[in-house]
Amino acid sequence: MLPARLWSTLLVSVVAALTTSALPAEKRGVLYPEEAVAIELLIRQAGNQTAATSSRLTTTVASSSSTNSGSGTSTRSASSTSTNSNSSTSTKSTSSTSSPNPSSSGVLRTSAQASGGGLPAPPSGSRLTQHTINGKPGTTATVPIFANKNYIGSGSNGASSAWIGLHGRLKNGNQLFSDLYNVVGDQGVAVVPNFYGPSDVQTVQNAQNQGKPNPIWLQPDRNVIWNDDWRYGADAVAGGTSRPLNGESVSSLEILDSLIKNLSNKSRYPNMARITVVGHSAGAALVDIYSHFGPNAPSGIKIRYVEANTPTSYMVDSRRPVGPIDLAKCPNYNNWPYGPGGAKPRYINNAMSSWSFQRTCSRDVVRLSGTKDTYQADSGGDQSCMSWAQGGPDRTNRGQAAWVIDNLRANTKRTDLRYYASYQNITTYQGGVPVQEVPTFRKTFALVYGVAHVAGQMFASDYGRQALLKTTPISYTQTEPAPY
């Protein structure tokens, strides 16, 4: 066993080598902030090494193992295959090789991570990278994201399309990336941010206390932490333990703003033309909110919003597809995030003055609903009276009701509305919906037959692929009563 002093000397020597001959000329003498933090932590750990841990500490130089992207460090996946059944996730490792990012090489890879126990391999086709939030100069806290090889931190990339994927309430961003990547691959840039919470910090701490590897991709020393209301645009509750927020307010919606700003940077992506924000389940609820309150697309960029199996929608007024007796039992049914009432997050309050039904209808919004996304098939998720007021216990019915209400309000005169669930309830109980004519109605809705609450099947369906890959509007007409 080497003395602690020699461990420190060895690590410093490795750093010196990496910042000279081991790196390309343009990177020699440069140590990025996240690399410096990792080295500092390793040296600190080395001072306390025992014989048992000394054998586990290995440092290698590998250009494809860890890259610098955006403002953080990245670890490229060497193995990962995931399967999903409804809301559960299982992961098994398989051998695969990812091509290195040509814009960043020669960065340290170590088996001892800053999290204290190492991180699991990211999903196949991705690397884990740390996203520093644009517009928040007071903090260096980061958001861990999975990104494919086309997401770069320096140089330029010829991609013309990008996809930002949003996971559901289970925070299984690894599965969401796999489901998205299975459809879009490396045709453009694919990124999936992870919104971790206090319970996830406890998961990491428990693993550390038991001497086990970190089971998730959260690094509590650096990553931003949200409560479960991240899915509705709320602000984070904490930064990392060594990278606090320092008074900065960070909404989950601002992470979307920040990623879109990076992807629309023409010096980095000169050909970028289309960005798709896509979510499943709770992630779809956040996409729905963003389609209402997010800023206009950057110049030269078209944005599509894809909502798959959203559990609830933002309803612009008190009209609901249920009777007055049911609504009387649920006094908060029109409060945020189900409607405009009650207290709202900071981001929404700031954006409310720019909101209009006309602007929302002019955006390219695609809603997909699995016909088997029912309470009987999956009783999880939001089953509050506020959600039931949007169409009952079945998510597919709630999605159909939101589509009908939007069309009635915009007076689109679609002849197939009568086939959808809740149409009769809306016209009977509410006496219809006040008409608000709009010059452009670009929203689209499609039923995905035979699919339940499973992101991978939704994305891989015919309409899912159209929503993710087609650059022209999707055409869909219901020709028979919707199954429910």
PDB file of N, CA and C in Angstrom, residues 160 280 435:
ATOM      1  N   SER A 160     -29.110  19.254 -37.588  1.00  0.00           N
ATOM      2  CA  SER A 160     -30.167  20.223 -37.891  1.00  0.00           C
ATOM      3  C   SER A 160     -31.404  20.015 -37.023  1.00  0.00           C
ATOM      4  N   HIS A 280     -43.092  12.050 -21.492  1.00  0.00           N
ATOM      5  CA  HIS A 280     -44.092  11.011 -21.238  1.00  0.00           C
ATOM      6  C   HIS A 280     -44.554  11.123 -19.794  1.00  0.00           C
ATOM      7  N   VAL A 435     -66.558  30.424 -27.238  1.00  0.00           N
ATOM      8  CA  VAL A 435     -65.724  30.428 -28.445  1.00  0.00           C
ATOM      9  C   VAL A 435     -64.752  31.599 -28.410  1.00  0.00           C
TER      10      VAL A 435
END
